[in-house]
JSON list of C-alpha atoms in Angstrom, two decimals:
[
{"chain": "A", "resi": 1, "resn": "MET", "atom": "CA", "xyz": [-6.40, -4.11, -0.20]},
{"chain": "A", "resi": 2, "resn": "GLU", "atom": "CA", "xyz": [-8.46, -6.24, -2.34]},
{"chain": "A", "resi": 3, "resn": "LYS", "atom": "CA", "xyz": [-7.17, -9.79, -2.85]},
{"chain": "A", "resi": 4, "resn": "ASN", "atom": "CA", "xyz": [-6.27, -9.41, -6.80]},
{"chain": "A", "resi": 5, "resn": "LYS", "atom": "CA", "xyz": [-3.96, -6.21, -5.96]},
{"chain": "A", "resi": 6, "resn": "LEU", "atom": "CA", "xyz": [-2.47, -7.89, -2.87]},
{"chain": "A", "resi": 7, "resn": "ASN", "atom": "CA", "xyz": [-1.48, -10.83, -5.07]},
{"chain": "A", "resi": 8, "resn": "LYS", "atom": "CA", "xyz": [-0.09, -8.81, -7.93]},
{"chain": "A", "resi": 9, "resn": "LEU", "atom": "CA", "xyz": [1.78, -6.80, -5.27]},
{"chain": "A", "resi": 10, "resn": "VAL", "atom": "CA", "xyz": [3.18, -10.15, -3.95]},
{"chain": "A", "resi": 11, "resn": "LEU", "atom": "CA", "xyz": [4.12, -11.43, -7.38]},
{"chain": "A", "resi": 12, "resn": "ALA", "atom": "CA", "xyz": [5.74, -7.88, -8.19]},
{"chain": "A", "resi": 13, "resn": "ALA", "atom": "CA", "xyz": [7.94, -8.17, -5.33]},
{"chain": "A", "resi": 14, "resn": "MET", "atom": "CA", "xyz": [8.72, -11.85, -6.06]},
{"chain": "A", "resi": 15, "resn": "PHE", "atom": "CA", "xyz": [9.93, -10.59, -9.63]},
{"chain": "A", "resi": 16, "resn": "ALA", "atom": "CA", "xyz": [11.71, -7.80, -8.52]},
{"chain": "A", "resi": 17, "resn": "ALA", "atom": "CA", "xyz": [13.70, -10.02, -6.41]},
{"chain": "A", "resi": 18, "resn": "LEU", "atom": "CA", "xyz": [14.22, -12.71, -9.33]},
{"chain": "A", "resi": 19, "resn": "ALA", "atom": "CA", "xyz": [15.47, -9.63, -11.65]},
{"chain": "A", "resi": 20, "resn": "LEU", "atom": "CA", "xyz": [17.85, -8.73, -9.00]},
{"chain": "A", "resi": 21, "resn": "VAL", "atom": "CA", "xyz": [19.25, -12.25, -8.29]},
{"chain": "A", "resi": 22, "resn": "ALA", "atom": "CA", "xyz": [19.41, -12.85, -12.21]},
{"chain": "A", "resi": 23, "resn": "THR", "atom": "CA", "xyz": [21.16, -9.45, -12.91]},
{"chain": "A", "resi": 24, "resn": "MET", "atom": "CA", "xyz": [23.71, -10.15, -10.23]},
{"chain": "A", "resi": 25, "resn": "ILE", "atom": "CA", "xyz": [24.43, -14.16, -10.72]},
{"chain": "A", "resi": 26, "resn": "ILE", "atom": "CA", "xyz": [26.35, -13.42, -13.74]},
{"chain": "A", "resi": 27, "resn": "ARG", "atom": "CA", "xyz": [28.01, -10.33, -14.34]},
{"chain": "A", "resi": 28, "resn": "ILE", "atom": "CA", "xyz": [30.71, -10.12, -17.55]},
{"chain": "A", "resi": 29, "resn": "PRO", "atom": "CA", "xyz": [32.05, -6.88, -18.12]},
{"chain": "A", "resi": 30, "resn": "SER", "atom": "CA", "xyz": [30.76, -5.34, -21.51]},
{"chain": "A", "resi": 31, "resn": "LEU", "atom": "CA", "xyz": [32.97, -3.99, -24.08]},
{"chain": "A", "resi": 32, "resn": "GLY", "atom": "CA", "xyz": [33.30, 0.06, -23.78]},
{"chain": "A", "resi": 33, "resn": "GLY", "atom": "CA", "xyz": [31.38, 1.59, -21.35]},
{"chain": "A", "resi": 34, "resn": "ASN", "atom": "CA", "xyz": [31.62, 0.62, -17.49]},
{"chain": "A", "resi": 35, "resn": "GLY", "atom": "CA", "xyz": [28.35, -1.74, -17.64]},
{"chain": "A", "resi": 36, "resn": "TYR", "atom": "CA", "xyz": [28.12, -5.41, -17.53]},
{"chain": "A", "resi": 37, "resn": "VAL", "atom": "CA", "xyz": [26.55, -8.52, -19.40]},
{"chain": "A", "resi": 38, "resn": "ASN", "atom": "CA", "xyz": [23.71, -10.24, -17.27]},
{"chain": "A", "resi": 39, "resn": "ILE", "atom": "CA", "xyz": [20.67, -12.48, -17.59]},
{"chain": "A", "resi": 40, "resn": "GLY", "atom": "CA", "xyz": [18.51, -10.10, -15.74]},
{"chain": "A", "resi": 41, "resn": "ASP", "atom": "CA", "xyz": [16.50, -9.32, -18.71]},
{"chain": "A", "resi": 42, "resn": "THR", "atom": "CA", "xyz": [14.96, -12.67, -18.59]},
{"chain": "A", "resi": 43, "resn": "MET", "atom": "CA", "xyz": [13.16, -11.64, -15.51]},
{"chain": "A", "resi": 44, "resn": "VAL", "atom": "CA", "xyz": [12.45, -8.33, -16.86]},
{"chain": "A", "resi": 45, "resn": "LEU", "atom": "CA", "xyz": [10.69, -9.83, -19.89]},
{"chain": "A", "resi": 46, "resn": "LEU", "atom": "CA", "xyz": [8.82, -12.39, -17.52]},
{"chain": "A", "resi": 47, "resn": "SER", "atom": "CA", "xyz": [7.38, -9.73, -15.27]},
{"chain": "A", "resi": 48, "resn": "GLY", "atom": "CA", "xyz": [6.00, -7.99, -18.43]},
{"chain": "A", "resi": 49, "resn": "TRP", "atom": "CA", "xyz": [4.46, -10.83, -19.78]},
{"chain": "A", "resi": 50, "resn": "ILE", "atom": "CA", "xyz": [3.21, -12.37, -16.68]},
{"chain": "A", "resi": 51, "resn": "LEU", "atom": "CA", "xyz": [2.38, -9.45, -14.88]},
{"chain": "A", "resi": 52, "resn": "GLY", "atom": "CA", "xyz": [2.04, -6.92, -17.27]},
{"chain": "A", "resi": 53, "resn": "GLY", "atom": "CA", "xyz": [1.69, -3.06, -16.79]},
{"chain": "A", "resi": 54, "resn": "PHE", "atom": "CA", "xyz": [2.59, -1.04, -13.97]},
{"chain": "A", "resi": 55, "resn": "TYR", "atom": "CA", "xyz": [3.07, -4.08, -11.61]},
{"chain": "A", "resi": 56, "resn": "GLY", "atom": "CA", "xyz": [5.47, -6.01, -14.08]},
{"chain": "A", "resi": 57, "resn": "ALA", "atom": "CA", "xyz": [7.15, -2.78, -15.24]},
{"chain": "A", "resi": 58, "resn": "ALA", "atom": "CA", "xyz": [7.78, -1.55, -11.66]},
{"chain": "A", "resi": 59, "resn": "ALA", "atom": "CA", "xyz": [9.24, -5.02, -10.19]},
{"chain": "A", "resi": 60, "resn": "ALA", "atom": "CA", "xyz": [11.45, -5.17, -13.50]},
{"chain": "A", "resi": 61, "resn": "GLY", "atom": "CA", "xyz": [12.70, -1.54, -13.00]},
{"chain": "A", "resi": 62, "resn": "LEU", "atom": "CA", "xyz": [13.18, -1.85, -9.11]},
{"chain": "A", "resi": 63, "resn": "GLY", "atom": "CA", "xyz": [14.80, -5.29, -9.15]},
{"chain": "A", "resi": 64, "resn": "SER", "atom": "CA", "xyz": [17.48, -4.24, -12.10]},
{"chain": "A", "resi": 65, "resn": "CYS", "atom": "CA", "xyz": [18.39, -1.00, -10.40]},
{"chain": "A", "resi": 66, "resn": "LEU", "atom": "CA", "xyz": [18.91, -2.35, -6.94]},
{"chain": "A", "resi": 67, "resn": "ALA", "atom": "CA", "xyz": [21.14, -4.69, -8.56]},
{"chain": "A", "resi": 68, "resn": "ASP", "atom": "CA", "xyz": [23.26, -2.19, -10.11]},
{"chain": "A", "resi": 69, "resn": "LEU", "atom": "CA", "xyz": [23.28, -0.38, -6.86]},
{"chain": "A", "resi": 70, "resn": "PHE", "atom": "CA", "xyz": [24.43, -3.47, -4.86]},
{"chain": "A", "resi": 71, "resn": "ALA", "atom": "CA", "xyz": [26.93, -4.39, -7.41]},
{"chain": "A", "resi": 72, "resn": "GLY", "atom": "CA", "xyz": [28.53, -0.86, -7.19]},
{"chain": "A", "resi": 73, "resn": "TYR", "atom": "CA", "xyz": [27.28, 0.69, -10.20]},
{"chain": "A", "resi": 74, "resn": "ALA", "atom": "CA", "xyz": [25.09, 3.48, -8.69]},
{"chain": "A", "resi": 75, "resn": "LEU", "atom": "CA", "xyz": [25.73, 5.76, -11.91]},
{"chain": "A", "resi": 76, "resn": "TYR", "atom": "CA", "xyz": [23.47, 3.28, -13.74]},
{"chain": "A", "resi": 77, "resn": "VAL", "atom": "CA", "xyz": [20.66, 2.85, -11.22]},
{"chain": "A", "resi": 78, "resn": "PRO", "atom": "CA", "xyz": [18.37, 5.86, -12.66]},
{"chain": "A", "resi": 79, "resn": "GLY", "atom": "CA", "xyz": [19.00, 4.64, -16.28]},
{"chain": "A", "resi": 80, "resn": "THR", "atom": "CA", "xyz": [18.35, 0.90, -15.29]},
{"chain": "A", "resi": 81, "resn": "PHE", "atom": "CA", "xyz": [15.01, 1.81, -13.75]},
{"chain": "A", "resi": 82, "resn": "VAL", "atom": "CA", "xyz": [13.57, 3.81, -16.61]},
{"chain": "A", "resi": 83, "resn": "ILE", "atom": "CA", "xyz": [15.17, 1.39, -19.25]},
{"chain": "A", "resi": 84, "resn": "LYS", "atom": "CA", "xyz": [14.04, -1.82, -17.80]},
{"chain": "A", "resi": 85, "resn": "PHE", "atom": "CA", "xyz": [10.31, -0.29, -16.55]},
{"chain": "A", "resi": 86, "resn": "PHE", "atom": "CA", "xyz": [10.00, 0.72, -20.39]},
{"chain": "A", "resi": 87, "resn": "MET", "atom": "CA", "xyz": [11.04, -2.93, -21.57]},
{"chain": "A", "resi": 88, "resn": "ALA", "atom": "CA", "xyz": [8.72, -4.87, -19.76]},
{"chain": "A", "resi": 89, "resn": "LEU", "atom": "CA", "xyz": [5.92, -2.33, -20.27]},
{"chain": "A", "resi": 90, "resn": "ALA", "atom": "CA", "xyz": [6.53, -2.63, -23.99]},
{"chain": "A", "resi": 91, "resn": "ALA", "atom": "CA", "xyz": [6.71, -6.56, -23.73]},
{"chain": "A", "resi": 92, "resn": "TRP", "atom": "CA", "xyz": [3.27, -6.70, -22.12]},
{"chain": "A", "resi": 93, "resn": "ALA", "atom": "CA", "xyz": [1.96, -3.89, -24.26]},
{"chain": "A", "resi": 94, "resn": "ILE", "atom": "CA", "xyz": [2.96, -5.67, -27.72]},
{"chain": "A", "resi": 95, "resn": "TYR", "atom": "CA", "xyz": [1.88, -9.02, -26.50]},
{"chain": "A", "resi": 96, "resn": "ARG", "atom": "CA", "xyz": [-1.50, -7.88, -25.50]},
{"chain": "A", "resi": 97, "resn": "VAL", "atom": "CA", "xyz": [-2.13, -5.97, -28.64]},
{"chain": "A", "resi": 98, "resn": "LEU", "atom": "CA", "xyz": [-0.98, -8.63, -31.01]},
{"chain": "A", "resi": 99, "resn": "ALA", "atom": "CA", "xyz": [-1.63, -11.99, -29.20]},
{"chain": "A", "resi": 100, "resn": "LYS", "atom": "CA", "xyz": [-4.68, -13.66, -30.41]},
{"chain": "A", "resi": 101, "resn": "GLU", "atom": "CA", "xyz": [-7.20, -15.63, -27.79]},
{"chain": "A", "resi": 102, "resn": "GLY", "atom": "CA", "xyz": [-6.78, -19.41, -27.95]},
{"chain": "A", "resi": 103, "resn": "LYS", "atom": "CA", "xyz": [-3.73, -19.56, -30.35]},
{"chain": "A", "resi": 104, "resn": "SER", "atom": "CA", "xyz": [-0.09, -20.46, -29.86]},
{"chain": "A", "resi": 105, "resn": "ASN", "atom": "CA", "xyz": [1.45, -16.97, -29.60]},
{"chain": "A", "resi": 106, "resn": "THR", "atom": "CA", "xyz": [5.26, -17.88, -29.37]},
{"chain": "A", "resi": 107, "resn": "GLY", "atom": "CA", "xyz": [5.71, -15.62, -32.67]},
{"chain": "A", "resi": 108, "resn": "VAL", "atom": "CA", "xyz": [3.99, -12.89, -30.67]},
{"chain": "A", "resi": 109, "resn": "LEU", "atom": "CA", "xyz": [6.26, -13.40, -27.39]},
{"chain": "A", "resi": 110, "resn": "LEU", "atom": "CA", "xyz": [9.41, -13.39, -29.77]},
{"chain": "A", "resi": 111, "resn": "VAL", "atom": "CA", "xyz": [8.37, -9.94, -31.40]},
{"chain": "A", "resi": 112, "resn": "SER", "atom": "CA", "xyz": [7.48, -8.52, -27.95]},
{"chain": "A", "resi": 113, "resn": "GLY", "atom": "CA", "xyz": [11.09, -9.37, -26.54]},
{"chain": "A", "resi": 114, "resn": "ILE", "atom": "CA", "xyz": [12.88, -8.27, -29.32]},
{"chain": "A", "resi": 115, "resn": "ALA", "atom": "CA", "xyz": [11.10, -4.92, -28.99]},
{"chain": "A", "resi": 116, "resn": "ALA", "atom": "CA", "xyz": [11.92, -4.83, -25.28]},
{"chain": "A", "resi": 117, "resn": "GLU", "atom": "CA", "xyz": [15.58, -5.68, -25.98]},
{"chain": "A", "resi": 118, "resn": "VAL", "atom": "CA", "xyz": [15.78, -2.98, -28.51]},
{"chain": "A", "resi": 119, "resn": "ILE", "atom": "CA", "xyz": [14.76, -0.70, -26.03]},
{"chain": "A", "resi": 120, "resn": "MET", "atom": "CA", "xyz": [17.50, -1.83, -23.73]},
{"chain": "A", "resi": 121, "resn": "VAL", "atom": "CA", "xyz": [20.24, -1.45, -26.51]},
{"chain": "A", "resi": 122, "resn": "ALA", "atom": "CA", "xyz": [19.22, 1.96, -27.53]},
{"chain": "A", "resi": 123, "resn": "GLY", "atom": "CA", "xyz": [18.28, 2.88, -23.99]},
{"chain": "A", "resi": 124, "resn": "TYR", "atom": "CA", "xyz": [21.99, 2.18, -22.64]},
{"chain": "A", "resi": 125, "resn": "LEU", "atom": "CA", "xyz": [23.50, 3.74, -25.90]},
{"chain": "A", "resi": 126, "resn": "VAL", "atom": "CA", "xyz": [21.64, 7.17, -25.07]},
{"chain": "A", "resi": 127, "resn": "TYR", "atom": "CA", "xyz": [22.25, 6.97, -21.22]},
{"chain": "A", "resi": 128, "resn": "GLU", "atom": "CA", "xyz": [26.00, 5.90, -21.53]},
{"chain": "A", "resi": 129, "resn": "ALA", "atom": "CA", "xyz": [26.66, 8.34, -24.49]},
{"chain": "A", "resi": 130, "resn": "PHE", "atom": "CA", "xyz": [24.59, 11.44, -23.19]},
{"chain": "A", "resi": 131, "resn": "PHE", "atom": "CA", "xyz": [24.11, 11.14, -19.37]},
{"chain": "A", "resi": 132, "resn": "LEU", "atom": "CA", "xyz": [27.17, 9.51, -18.36]},
{"chain": "A", "resi": 133, "resn": "GLY", "atom": "CA", "xyz": [29.43, 11.70, -20.90]},
{"chain": "A", "resi": 134, "resn": "TYR", "atom": "CA", "xyz": [30.97, 8.66, -22.83]},
{"chain": "A", "resi": 135, "resn": "GLY", "atom": "CA", "xyz": [29.99, 10.07, -26.29]},
{"chain": "A", "resi": 136, "resn": "ALA", "atom": "CA", "xyz": [30.79, 7.65, -29.06]},
{"chain": "A", "resi": 137, "resn": "GLY", "atom": "CA", "xyz": [32.87, 5.55, -26.37]},
{"chain": "A", "resi": 138, "resn": "ALA", "atom": "CA", "xyz": [29.51, 3.97, -25.45]},
{"chain": "A", "resi": 139, "resn": "LEU", "atom": "CA", "xyz": [29.21, 2.53, -28.92]},
{"chain": "A", "resi": 140, "resn": "PRO", "atom": "CA", "xyz": [31.30, -0.87, -28.37]},
{"chain": "A", "resi": 141, "resn": "ALA", "atom": "CA", "xyz": [28.64, -1.70, -25.71]},
{"chain": "A", "resi": 142, "resn": "VAL", "atom": "CA", "xyz": [26.06, -1.87, -28.17]},
{"chain": "A", "resi": 143, "resn": "ILE", "atom": "CA", "xyz": [27.84, -5.41, -29.31]},
{"chain": "A", "resi": 144, "resn": "SER", "atom": "CA", "xyz": [27.59, -6.82, -25.63]},
{"chain": "A", "resi": 145, "resn": "ASN", "atom": "CA", "xyz": [24.00, -5.44, -25.11]},
{"chain": "A", "resi": 146, "resn": "ILE", "atom": "CA", "xyz": [22.75, -7.08, -28.53]},
{"chain": "A", "resi": 147, "resn": "GLY", "atom": "CA", "xyz": [24.46, -10.27, -27.39]},
{"chain": "A", "resi": 148, "resn": "GLN", "atom": "CA", "xyz": [23.06, -9.77, -23.68]},
{"chain": "A", "resi": 149, "resn": "GLY", "atom": "CA", "xyz": [19.55, -9.27, -25.52]},
{"chain": "A", "resi": 150, "resn": "VAL", "atom": "CA", "xyz": [19.41, -12.36, -27.61]},
{"chain": "A", "resi": 151, "resn": "THR", "atom": "CA", "xyz": [20.66, -14.78, -24.92]},
{"chain": "A", "resi": 152, "resn": "ASN", "atom": "CA", "xyz": [17.70, -13.14, -22.62]},
{"chain": "A", "resi": 153, "resn": "ILE", "atom": "CA", "xyz": [15.12, -13.35, -25.20]},
{"chain": "A", "resi": 154, "resn": "VAL", "atom": "CA", "xyz": [15.80, -16.99, -25.75]},
{"chain": "A", "resi": 155, "resn": "LEU", "atom": "CA", "xyz": [15.69, -17.93, -21.92]},
{"chain": "A", "resi": 156, "resn": "ALA", "atom": "CA", "xyz": [12.85, -15.90, -21.41]},
{"chain": "A", "resi": 157, "resn": "LEU", "atom": "CA", "xyz": [10.93, -17.44, -24.28]},
{"chain": "A", "resi": 158, "resn": "ALA", "atom": "CA", "xyz": [11.82, -20.91, -23.07]},
{"chain": "A", "resi": 159, "resn": "LEU", "atom": "CA", "xyz": [10.96, -20.19, -19.36]},
{"chain": "A", "resi": 160, "resn": "GLN", "atom": "CA", "xyz": [7.46, -18.50, -20.63]},
{"chain": "A", "resi": 161, "resn": "LEU", "atom": "CA", "xyz": [6.74, -21.57, -22.65]},
{"chain": "A", "resi": 162, "resn": "ALA", "atom": "CA", "xyz": [7.52, -23.98, -20.04]},
{"chain": "A", "resi": 163, "resn": "LEU", "atom": "CA", "xyz": [5.35, -22.14, -17.53]},
{"chain": "A", "resi": 164, "resn": "GLN", "atom": "CA", "xyz": [2.62, -21.95, -19.97]},
{"chain": "A", "resi": 165, "resn": "LYS", "atom": "CA", "xyz": [2.80, -25.82, -20.78]},
{"chain": "A", "resi": 166, "resn": "SER", "atom": "CA", "xyz": [2.85, -26.65, -17.05]},
{"chain": "A", "resi": 167, "resn": "LYS", "atom": "CA", "xyz": [-0.11, -24.45, -16.46]},
{"chain": "A", "resi": 168, "resn": "ALA", "atom": "CA", "xyz": [1.77, -22.44, -13.77]},
{"chain": "A", "resi": 169, "resn": "VAL", "atom": "CA", "xyz": [0.95, -19.42, -15.88]},
{"chain": "A", "resi": 170, "resn": "SER", "atom": "CA", "xyz": [-2.37, -18.77, -17.90]},
{"chain": "A", "resi": 171, "resn": "THR", "atom": "CA", "xyz": [-2.09, -18.76, -21.99]},
{"chain": "A", "resi": 172, "resn": "SER", "atom": "CA", "xyz": [-5.47, -16.83, -21.95]},
{"chain": "A", "resi": 173, "resn": "ILE", "atom": "CA", "xyz": [-4.89, -13.32, -23.09]},
{"chain": "A", "resi": 174, "resn": "SER", "atom": "CA", "xyz": [-7.88, -12.06, -20.89]},
{"chain": "A", "resi": 175, "resn": "SER", "atom": "CA", "xyz": [-6.96, -13.65, -17.91]},
{"chain": "A", "resi": 176, "resn": "SER", "atom": "CA", "xyz": [-3.14, -13.13, -17.80]},
{"chain": "A", "resi": 177, "resn": "LEU", "atom": "CA", "xyz": [-2.74, -10.01, -19.59]},
{"chain": "A", "resi": 178, "resn": "LYS", "atom": "CA", "xyz": [-5.90, -7.60, -19.55]},
{"chain": "A", "resi": 179, "resn": "LYS", "atom": "CA", "xyz": [-6.29, -7.15, -16.00]}
]
């Protein structure tokens, strides 16, 4: 295995573990449904922004769905994997397309984070309403999920900017996102 792929695999495993821990560390039951509010999306967004592509999306989906499994929410495992996978993928793809080399891209991070969290809110609404059979009973959880989304965007943006400022991650689009 070439070194770059091994590095991405190790980082993906680390982000999956971070997503699992961040999801499980704070779990507040959501309105309606049977889900819970957490800060795991912070790691979902960071895995998308830092790892990007398949590795970031796989780490986000795997870590988040394992948290559901370990926390006793087995019914949510398939939905969570798909939703978190596409959240990270969207955050990466939007950032990759909109960011400008050599410029501050805080606004682009914000836009990509909002798009990813819209996927989360809509994804869980559809999953709970149709796949879990809650119907209109899934609607109250939208409020909790919006709150979760806003909180996680703020946390992820703060962490990403701190990591960029510390030079722990590259701010260069070509080196951090287009690989």
